[in-house]
mmCIF file of C-alpha atoms in Angstrom:
data_model
loop_
_atom_site.group_PDB
_atom_site.id
_atom_site.type_symbol
_atom_site.label_atom_id
_atom_site.label_comp_id
_atom_site.label_asym_id
_atom_site.label_seq_id
_atom_site.Cartn_x
_atom_site.Cartn_y
_atom_site.Cartn_z
ATOM 1 C CA MET M 1 0.000 0.000 0.000
ATOM 2 C CA ILE M 2 1.192 3.497 -0.776
ATOM 3 C CA LEU M 3 0.713 6.381 1.639
ATOM 4 C CA TRP M 4 -2.662 7.720 0.450
ATOM 5 C CA GLN M 5 -4.090 4.195 0.467
ATOM 6 C CA ARG M 6 -2.939 3.695 4.029
ATOM 7 C CA LEU M 7 -4.437 7.014 5.095
ATOM 8 C CA ALA M 8 -7.676 6.152 3.282
ATOM 9 C CA THR M 9 -7.779 2.779 5.052
ATOM 10 C CA ILE M 10 -7.353 4.484 8.433
ATOM 11 C CA GLY M 11 -9.983 7.082 7.540
ATOM 12 C CA LEU M 12 -12.514 4.463 6.452
ATOM 13 C CA ALA M 13 -11.931 2.431 9.612
ATOM 14 C CA ALA M 14 -12.398 5.573 11.716
ATOM 15 C CA MET M 15 -15.684 6.299 9.937
ATOM 16 C CA ALA M 16 -17.050 2.775 10.261
ATOM 17 C CA ASN M 17 -16.035 2.595 13.923
ATOM 18 C CA PHE M 18 -17.724 5.922 14.692
ATOM 19 C CA LEU M 19 -20.808 4.714 12.833
ATOM 20 C CA THR M 20 -21.250 1.770 15.237
ATOM 21 C CA ARG M 21 -21.270 4.255 18.122
ATOM 22 C CA VAL M 22 -23.453 6.954 16.624
ATOM 23 C CA LEU M 23 -26.085 4.833 14.812
ATOM 24 C CA PRO M 24 -28.324 4.213 17.871
ATOM 25 C CA PHE M 25 -28.372 7.938 18.602
ATOM 26 C CA TRP M 26 -29.396 8.688 15.006
ATOM 27 C CA LEU M 27 -31.939 5.894 14.816
ATOM 28 C CA PHE M 28 -33.554 6.027 18.242
ATOM 29 C CA LYS M 29 -32.967 9.483 19.670
ATOM 30 C CA ARG M 30 -34.487 11.897 17.198
ATOM 31 C CA PRO M 31 -35.368 15.324 18.548
ATOM 32 C CA GLY M 32 -39.062 15.564 19.328
ATOM 33 C CA SER M 33 -39.721 11.815 19.359
ATOM 34 C CA GLN M 34 -39.550 9.204 22.117
ATOM 35 C CA THR M 35 -37.026 6.357 22.128
ATOM 36 C CA PRO M 36 -39.060 3.214 21.296
ATOM 37 C CA PRO M 37 -39.922 1.326 24.528
ATOM 38 C CA PHE M 38 -38.373 -1.882 23.201
ATOM 39 C CA ILE M 39 -35.016 -0.147 22.610
ATOM 40 C CA GLN M 40 -35.211 1.541 26.001
ATOM 41 C CA GLY M 41 -35.872 -1.809 27.679
ATOM 42 C CA LEU M 42 -33.009 -3.376 25.751
ATOM 43 C CA GLY M 43 -30.735 -0.559 26.887
ATOM 44 C CA ASP M 44 -31.643 -1.318 30.508
ATOM 45 C CA PHE M 45 -31.273 -5.067 30.095
ATOM 46 C CA LEU M 46 -27.926 -5.272 28.284
ATOM 47 C CA PRO M 47 -25.332 -3.519 30.520
ATOM 48 C CA GLY M 48 -25.182 -6.268 33.162
ATOM 49 C CA ALA M 49 -24.595 -8.867 30.481
ATOM 50 C CA ILE M 50 -22.059 -6.657 28.696
ATOM 51 C CA MET M 51 -19.961 -6.171 31.850
ATOM 52 C CA ALA M 52 -19.799 -9.945 32.285
ATOM 53 C CA MET M 53 -19.032 -10.302 28.574
ATOM 54 C CA LEU M 54 -16.092 -7.912 28.861
ATOM 55 C CA VAL M 55 -14.625 -9.941 31.739
ATOM 56 C CA ILE M 56 -14.708 -13.101 29.603
ATOM 57 C CA TYR M 57 -13.429 -11.094 26.624
ATOM 58 C CA CYS M 58 -10.318 -10.208 28.635
ATOM 59 C CA LEU M 59 -9.792 -13.885 29.449
ATOM 60 C CA ARG M 60 -10.276 -15.092 25.850
ATOM 61 C CA ASP M 61 -6.597 -15.911 25.299
ATOM 62 C CA VAL M 62 -6.245 -18.067 28.397
ATOM 63 C CA ASN M 63 -5.092 -21.562 27.457
ATOM 64 C CA TRP M 64 -7.209 -23.816 29.676
ATOM 65 C CA THR M 65 -5.509 -27.004 28.464
ATOM 66 C CA GLY M 66 -1.977 -25.557 28.715
ATOM 67 C CA PRO M 67 0.529 -26.323 31.482
ATOM 68 C CA SER M 68 -1.022 -23.868 33.965
ATOM 69 C CA HIS M 69 -4.693 -24.684 33.050
ATOM 70 C CA GLY M 70 -5.610 -21.008 33.453
ATOM 71 C CA LEU M 71 -5.083 -21.267 37.208
ATOM 72 C CA PRO M 72 -3.147 -17.959 37.572
ATOM 73 C CA GLU M 73 -5.933 -16.069 35.756
ATOM 74 C CA LEU M 74 -8.701 -17.749 37.747
ATOM 75 C CA ALA M 75 -6.960 -17.268 41.087
ATOM 76 C CA ALA M 76 -6.177 -13.604 40.357
ATOM 77 C CA ALA M 77 -9.771 -13.020 39.197
ATOM 78 C CA PHE M 78 -11.123 -14.465 42.459
ATOM 79 C CA ILE M 79 -8.660 -12.426 44.514
ATOM 80 C CA THR M 80 -9.740 -9.245 42.678
ATOM 81 C CA ALA M 81 -13.412 -10.063 43.271
ATOM 82 C CA GLY M 82 -12.874 -11.055 46.908
ATOM 83 C CA VAL M 83 -10.898 -7.931 47.746
ATOM 84 C CA HIS M 84 -13.501 -5.766 46.045
ATOM 85 C CA LEU M 85 -16.437 -7.395 47.852
ATOM 86 C CA LYS M 86 -14.672 -6.968 51.192
ATOM 87 C CA TRP M 87 -13.362 -3.404 50.942
ATOM 88 C CA HIS M 88 -15.057 -1.766 47.940
ATOM 89 C CA GLN M 89 -11.901 0.171 47.109
ATOM 90 C CA THR M 90 -11.359 -0.027 43.353
ATOM 91 C CA PHE M 91 -7.646 0.735 43.612
ATOM 92 C CA LEU M 92 -6.954 -1.830 46.265
ATOM 93 C CA SER M 93 -8.814 -4.456 44.207
ATOM 94 C CA LEU M 94 -6.840 -3.630 41.059
ATOM 95 C CA LEU M 95 -3.542 -3.495 42.939
ATOM 96 C CA LEU M 96 -3.927 -6.804 44.768
ATOM 97 C CA GLY M 97 -5.539 -8.525 41.769
ATOM 98 C CA THR M 98 -2.895 -7.469 39.267
ATOM 99 C CA GLY M 99 -0.098 -7.876 41.804
ATOM 100 C CA SER M 100 -1.096 -11.432 42.608
ATOM 101 C CA TYR M 101 -1.355 -12.261 38.897
ATOM 102 C CA MET M 102 2.163 -10.959 38.269
ATOM 103 C CA LEU M 103 3.369 -12.982 41.202
ATOM 104 C CA PHE M 104 1.634 -16.153 39.954
ATOM 105 C CA ILE M 105 2.976 -16.052 36.386
ATOM 106 C CA ASN M 106 6.507 -15.037 37.337
ATOM 107 C CA TRP M 107 6.758 -17.555 40.176
ATOM 108 C CA PRO M 108 9.263 -20.273 39.328
ATOM 109 C CA PHE M 109 7.252 -23.452 39.746
ATOM 110 C CA MET S 1 -17.057 21.363 49.639
ATOM 111 C CA PRO S 2 -18.646 20.119 46.397
ATOM 112 C CA ARG S 3 -16.296 18.233 44.140
ATOM 113 C CA SER S 4 -15.810 19.552 40.642
ATOM 114 C CA ALA S 5 -16.921 17.525 37.643
ATOM 115 C CA PHE S 6 -13.306 17.179 36.515
ATOM 116 C CA ASN S 7 -12.301 15.882 39.928
ATOM 117 C CA VAL S 8 -14.981 13.176 39.877
ATOM 118 C CA ALA S 9 -14.035 12.217 36.315
ATOM 119 C CA TRP S 10 -10.304 12.142 37.089
ATOM 120 C CA HIS S 11 -10.779 9.721 39.975
ATOM 121 C CA ALA S 12 -13.154 7.517 37.993
ATOM 122 C CA SER S 13 -10.794 7.386 35.016
ATOM 123 C CA LEU S 14 -7.570 6.673 36.945
ATOM 124 C CA PRO S 15 -7.773 2.866 36.567
ATOM 125 C CA VAL S 16 -8.193 3.392 32.829
ATOM 126 C CA LEU S 17 -5.039 5.541 32.836
ATOM 127 C CA PHE S 18 -2.955 2.559 33.914
ATOM 128 C CA GLY S 19 -4.800 0.118 31.698
ATOM 129 C CA TYR S 20 -4.654 2.267 28.573
ATOM 130 C CA LEU S 21 -1.011 3.254 29.027
ATOM 131 C CA ILE S 22 -0.048 -0.409 29.261
ATOM 132 C CA LEU S 23 -2.333 -1.592 26.446
ATOM 133 C CA GLY S 24 -1.547 1.447 24.252
ATOM 134 C CA LEU S 25 2.144 0.787 24.763
ATOM 135 C CA GLY S 26 1.638 -2.821 23.683
ATOM 136 C CA TYR S 27 -0.289 -1.663 20.640
ATOM 137 C CA GLY S 28 2.409 0.869 19.694
ATOM 138 C CA LEU S 29 5.085 -1.807 20.033
ATOM 139 C CA TYR S 30 2.998 -4.187 17.935
ATOM 140 C CA MET S 31 2.812 -1.680 15.067
ATOM 141 C CA HIS S 32 6.490 -0.854 15.442
ATOM 142 C CA ASN S 33 7.289 -4.528 15.000
ATOM 143 C CA LEU S 34 5.134 -4.629 11.852
ATOM 144 C CA GLY S 35 7.491 -1.952 10.489
ATOM 145 C CA PHE S 36 5.378 1.194 10.776
ATOM 146 C CA ALA S 37 6.742 4.689 11.460
ATOM 147 C CA TRP S 38 6.300 6.120 14.974
ATOM 148 C CA TRP S 39 3.346 8.340 14.022
ATOM 149 C CA TYR S 40 1.053 5.522 12.863
ATOM 150 C CA PRO S 41 -0.046 4.213 16.279
ATOM 151 C CA PRO S 42 -0.983 7.655 17.698
ATOM 152 C CA LEU S 43 -2.671 8.661 14.426
ATOM 153 C CA MET S 44 -4.787 5.499 14.433
ATOM 154 C CA ALA S 45 -5.426 5.816 18.171
ATOM 155 C CA ALA S 46 -6.712 9.369 17.644
ATOM 156 C CA THR S 47 -8.856 8.693 14.568
ATOM 157 C CA ILE S 48 -10.165 5.133 14.877
ATOM 158 C CA TYR S 49 -10.040 5.052 18.708
ATOM 159 C CA GLY S 50 -10.979 1.429 19.263
ATOM 160 C CA GLY S 51 -8.317 -0.986 20.468
ATOM 161 C CA SER S 52 -9.498 -4.187 18.816
ATOM 162 C CA VAL S 53 -10.260 -2.419 15.502
ATOM 163 C CA GLU S 54 -6.815 -0.796 15.495
ATOM 164 C CA PHE S 55 -5.048 -4.143 15.904
ATOM 165 C CA VAL S 56 -6.997 -5.586 12.962
ATOM 166 C CA ILE S 57 -6.418 -2.543 10.738
ATOM 167 C CA ALA S 58 -2.692 -2.615 11.562
ATOM 168 C CA THR S 59 -2.377 -6.027 9.910
ATOM 169 C CA MET S 60 -4.636 -4.956 7.008
ATOM 170 C CA LEU S 61 -2.309 -2.011 6.310
ATOM 171 C CA THR S 62 0.414 -4.502 5.417
ATOM 172 C CA GLN S 63 -1.795 -6.065 2.698
ATOM 173 C CA HIS S 64 -3.416 -4.796 -0.513
ATOM 174 C CA PHE S 65 -5.755 -1.799 -0.481
ATOM 175 C CA ASN S 66 -9.317 -3.052 -0.099
ATOM 176 C CA PRO S 67 -11.729 -0.329 1.065
ATOM 177 C CA LEU S 68 -14.852 -2.484 1.221
ATOM 178 C CA THR S 69 -13.222 -5.137 3.396
ATOM 179 C CA VAL S 70 -11.913 -2.403 5.701
ATOM 180 C CA LEU S 71 -15.429 -1.033 6.184
ATOM 181 C CA LEU S 72 -16.998 -4.453 6.734
ATOM 182 C CA ILE S 73 -14.344 -5.800 9.124
ATOM 183 C CA THR S 74 -14.351 -2.602 11.168
ATOM 184 C CA PHE S 75 -18.115 -2.724 11.407
ATOM 185 C CA VAL S 76 -18.144 -6.373 12.515
ATOM 186 C CA VAL S 77 -15.287 -6.018 15.017
ATOM 187 C CA GLY S 78 -16.707 -2.756 16.408
ATOM 188 C CA PHE S 79 -20.347 -3.745 16.424
ATOM 189 C CA ARG S 80 -20.546 -4.336 20.178
ATOM 190 C CA GLN S 81 -20.223 -0.569 20.519
ATOM 191 C CA PHE S 82 -23.659 -0.275 18.894
ATOM 192 C CA PHE S 83 -25.076 -1.862 22.046
ATOM 193 C CA TYR S 84 -23.024 0.376 24.339
ATOM 194 C CA ALA S 85 -24.646 3.315 22.560
ATOM 195 C CA VAL S 86 -28.116 1.745 22.966
ATOM 196 C CA SER S 87 -27.457 1.426 26.716
ATOM 197 C CA MET S 88 -26.199 5.011 26.889
ATOM 198 C CA LEU S 89 -29.200 6.592 25.111
ATOM 199 C CA ASN S 90 -30.720 7.612 28.448
ATOM 200 C CA ARG S 91 -27.491 8.650 30.112
ATOM 201 C CA TYR S 92 -25.967 10.722 27.289
ATOM 202 C CA ASP S 93 -28.847 13.110 27.296
ATOM 203 C CA SER S 94 -27.762 16.514 26.146
ATOM 204 C CA GLY S 95 -27.946 18.145 22.760
ATOM 205 C CA ASP S 96 -24.829 20.304 22.947
ATOM 206 C CA TRP S 97 -21.710 19.800 20.825
ATOM 207 C CA ARG S 98 -19.983 17.779 23.541
ATOM 208 C CA GLN S 99 -22.458 15.004 22.844
ATOM 209 C CA TRP S 100 -20.330 14.313 19.734
ATOM 210 C CA LEU S 101 -17.252 13.827 21.910
ATOM 211 C CA ARG S 102 -19.098 11.465 24.243
ATOM 212 C CA ILE S 103 -20.361 9.358 21.339
ATOM 213 C CA TYR S 104 -17.045 9.443 19.444
ATOM 214 C CA GLY S 105 -15.186 8.258 22.543
ATOM 215 C CA LEU S 106 -17.526 5.432 23.571
ATOM 216 C CA SER S 107 -14.878 2.714 24.011
ATOM 217 C CA ASP S 108 -15.276 -0.473 26.097
ATOM 218 C CA GLU S 109 -13.657 1.108 29.135
ATOM 219 C CA THR S 110 -15.360 4.484 28.832
ATOM 220 C CA PHE S 111 -18.724 2.754 28.524
ATOM 221 C CA ALA S 112 -18.099 0.549 31.545
ATOM 222 C CA VAL S 113 -16.838 3.430 33.710
ATOM 223 C CA ASN S 114 -19.510 5.935 32.697
ATOM 224 C CA TYR S 115 -22.353 3.423 32.954
ATOM 225 C CA THR S 116 -21.472 2.343 36.496
ATOM 226 C CA LEU S 117 -20.312 5.806 37.614
ATOM 227 C CA HIS S 118 -21.917 7.303 40.711
ATOM 228 C CA VAL S 119 -22.099 11.080 40.241
ATOM 229 C CA PRO S 120 -22.515 13.023 43.519
ATOM 230 C CA THR S 121 -25.474 15.406 43.727
ATOM 231 C CA GLY S 122 -24.680 18.941 42.693
ATOM 232 C CA VAL S 123 -22.223 17.794 40.027
ATOM 233 C CA ASN S 124 -23.237 17.978 36.369
ATOM 234 C CA ARG S 125 -23.523 14.398 35.058
ATOM 235 C CA GLN S 126 -22.951 15.264 31.413
ATOM 236 C CA THR S 127 -19.785 17.219 32.230
ATOM 237 C CA VAL S 128 -18.410 14.260 34.206
ATOM 238 C CA TYR S 129 -19.200 11.878 31.322
ATOM 239 C CA THR S 130 -17.459 14.221 28.888
ATOM 240 C CA TRP S 131 -14.340 14.506 31.054
ATOM 241 C CA VAL S 132 -14.070 10.742 31.536
ATOM 242 C CA THR S 133 -14.372 10.344 27.752
ATOM 243 C CA VAL S 134 -11.739 12.984 26.969
ATOM 244 C CA LEU S 135 -9.310 11.727 29.631
ATOM 245 C CA ASP S 136 -9.590 8.096 28.457
ATOM 246 C CA TYR S 137 -9.052 9.278 24.882
ATOM 247 C CA GLY S 138 -5.898 11.128 25.925
ATOM 248 C CA TYR S 139 -4.546 8.116 27.866
ATOM 249 C CA TRP S 140 -4.977 5.817 24.867
ATOM 250 C CA ILE S 141 -3.223 8.181 22.418
ATOM 251 C CA SER S 142 -0.377 8.758 24.895
ATOM 252 C CA GLY S 143 0.132 5.021 25.333
ATOM 253 C CA ALA S 144 0.155 4.459 21.559
ATOM 254 C CA LEU S 145 2.571 7.362 21.070
ATOM 255 C CA PHE S 146 5.008 6.019 23.685
ATOM 256 C CA GLY S 147 4.835 2.528 22.255
ATOM 257 C CA GLY S 148 5.321 3.752 18.689
ATOM 258 C CA CYS S 149 8.249 6.026 19.593
ATOM 259 C CA LEU S 150 10.145 3.893 22.042
ATOM 260 C CA GLY S 151 9.773 0.751 19.966
ATOM 261 C CA GLN S 152 12.529 -1.699 20.679
ATOM 262 C CA ALA S 153 13.948 0.467 23.425
ATOM 263 C CA LEU S 154 11.015 -0.801 25.456
ATOM 264 C CA ALA S 155 11.471 -4.469 24.635
ATOM 265 C CA LEU S 156 11.777 -4.845 28.377
ATOM 266 C CA GLN S 157 8.278 -5.646 29.539
ATOM 267 C CA ILE S 158 6.781 -6.644 32.818
ATOM 268 C CA PRO S 159 4.695 -9.759 32.235
ATOM 269 C CA GLY S 160 1.322 -9.758 33.939
ATOM 270 C CA LEU S 161 0.768 -6.013 34.145
ATOM 271 C CA GLU S 162 -1.894 -6.227 31.436
ATOM 272 C CA PHE S 163 -4.150 -8.038 33.928
ATOM 273 C CA VAL S 164 -5.093 -4.601 35.271
ATOM 274 C CA MET S 165 -7.719 -4.302 32.511
ATOM 275 C CA THR S 166 -9.274 -7.667 33.395
ATOM 276 C CA ALA S 167 -9.314 -6.636 37.057
ATOM 277 C CA LEU S 168 -11.004 -3.344 36.160
ATOM 278 C CA PHE S 169 -13.821 -5.106 34.310
ATOM 279 C CA ILE S 170 -14.248 -7.572 37.192
ATOM 280 C CA VAL S 171 -14.582 -4.626 39.583
ATOM 281 C CA LEU S 172 -17.078 -2.796 37.348
ATOM 282 C CA CYS S 173 -19.033 -6.019 36.828
ATOM 283 C CA LEU S 174 -19.296 -6.488 40.607
ATOM 284 C CA ASP S 175 -20.414 -2.860 41.056
ATOM 285 C CA GLN S 176 -23.129 -3.481 38.486
ATOM 286 C CA TRP S 177 -24.068 -6.779 40.195
ATOM 287 C CA GLN S 178 -24.578 -5.129 43.561
ATOM 288 C CA ARG S 179 -26.734 -2.399 42.066
ATOM 289 C CA GLU S 180 -29.106 -4.466 39.942
ATOM 290 C CA SER S 181 -32.354 -5.813 41.333
ATOM 291 C CA ASP S 182 -32.189 -9.138 39.519
ATOM 292 C CA HIS S 183 -29.157 -10.843 38.061
ATOM 293 C CA LEU S 184 -30.666 -12.450 34.971
ATOM 294 C CA SER S 185 -28.812 -10.167 32.553
ATOM 295 C CA THR S 186 -25.377 -10.510 34.172
ATOM 296 C CA LEU S 187 -25.716 -14.262 34.544
ATOM 297 C CA SER S 188 -26.879 -14.565 30.929
ATOM 298 C CA GLY S 189 -23.872 -12.556 29.791
ATOM 299 C CA LEU S 190 -21.512 -14.754 31.769
ATOM 300 C CA VAL S 191 -22.934 -18.060 30.567
ATOM 301 C CA LEU S 192 -23.604 -17.048 26.945
ATOM 302 C CA THR S 193 -20.185 -15.454 26.412
ATOM 303 C CA ALA S 194 -18.356 -18.457 27.858
ATOM 304 C CA LEU S 195 -20.477 -20.793 25.762
ATOM 305 C CA THR S 196 -20.080 -18.895 22.481
ATOM 306 C CA LEU S 197 -16.338 -18.459 23.029
ATOM 307 C CA TRP S 198 -16.112 -22.224 23.342
ATOM 308 C CA LEU S 199 -18.453 -22.952 20.412
ATOM 309 C CA VAL S 200 -17.713 -20.311 17.752
ATOM 310 C CA GLY S 201 -14.221 -19.185 18.746
ATOM 311 C CA LYS S 202 -12.457 -15.888 19.349
ATOM 312 C CA THR S 203 -13.357 -14.092 16.113
ATOM 313 C CA TYR S 204 -17.132 -13.942 16.327
ATOM 314 C CA PHE S 205 -18.129 -14.813 19.894
ATOM 315 C CA LEU S 206 -18.911 -11.237 20.951
ATOM 316 C CA LEU S 207 -21.170 -10.695 17.949
ATOM 317 C CA VAL S 208 -22.998 -13.990 18.497
ATOM 318 C CA THR S 209 -23.355 -13.313 22.235
ATOM 319 C CA LEU S 210 -24.903 -9.908 21.607
ATOM 320 C CA LEU S 211 -27.350 -11.293 19.058
ATOM 321 C CA LEU S 212 -28.372 -14.041 21.507
ATOM 322 C CA LEU S 213 -28.844 -11.429 24.249
ATOM 323 C CA VAL S 214 -31.110 -9.381 21.978
ATOM 324 C CA LEU S 215 -33.082 -12.563 21.238
ATOM 325 C CA GLU S 216 -33.328 -13.331 24.944
ATOM 326 C CA TYR S 217 -34.588 -9.830 25.687
ATOM 327 C CA SER S 218 -37.099 -10.030 22.819
ATOM 328 C CA TRP S 219 -38.453 -13.248 24.294
ATOM 329 C CA LEU S 220 -38.689 -11.747 27.814
ATOM 330 C CA ASP S 221 -40.406 -8.676 26.405
ATOM 331 C CA TRP S 222 -42.869 -10.808 24.432
ATOM 332 C CA ARG S 223 -43.676 -12.957 27.481
ATOM 333 C CA ARG S 224 -44.196 -9.877 29.643
ATOM 334 C CA ARG S 225 -46.705 -8.515 27.171
ATOM 335 C CA GLN S 226 -48.541 -11.840 27.031
ATOM 336 C CA SER S 227 -49.219 -11.842 30.747
#
């Protein structure tokens, strides 16, 4: 690819990506008209599922049949969750969760 | 003393700062290793602004020019953001020009943070949402810029640090869990995503999961209207 083709590729990707974000606002949030109740209900239903989806999305590359069987990821995930349920301090949860993961995968055993 | 909107946004976005700097750095390094000049990663970070799309486009830039495929692939890979926008219709509720910024910057992390965010009374919600969006945007570009510039100089990496993003989503998922009145949605997301990842693989599982969730909601909605 020559330079203008590369820039065009980036521009097209930027447009298409923005389109996925702006389409619902164009389709369902017109000035002077109500958002359809079905879409509103969907918007209330989805976020819980999406948060869970994003957790699994982050773990998509874990090799469950590999030598560690995904144990470091699972253990660190449970530590993060446990710490957060106990203290409700986002930073502490991230620190101990990530810290324990780094410890697990760099531990020589 | 009332906290300013920026202050609330800054605190809420701090975890994303670490996550995006680390991920952006990885993305910059990735493009550097594909042979791109230093300005490509920040340019793509600033225009496309979507991590998974940028990784895909980076590899497509090394192949032949194919505009239609670029549009289609971007749309498929980025389509989950359509549902973030659907969920944000009620929250992003202001007609001013900043609404464009909020929509343009609706990434995974910005969605998750802004959706679960607790805004204290007396602080303008829309302003907080805008600041979180702009800050996250800045973090991502900075990370990509560092990664693209430092290239091999940063070959030294600390394995495991990238788990901070996973931990952030776990935390936000738990916050959502404790706020919702019934857990059907979250449990469905957990089970369906795990199942589709196993059945259809890494490329399409998010798309399939979202379609199944829409089907599930349609069925619930239909049943509710029957009774």
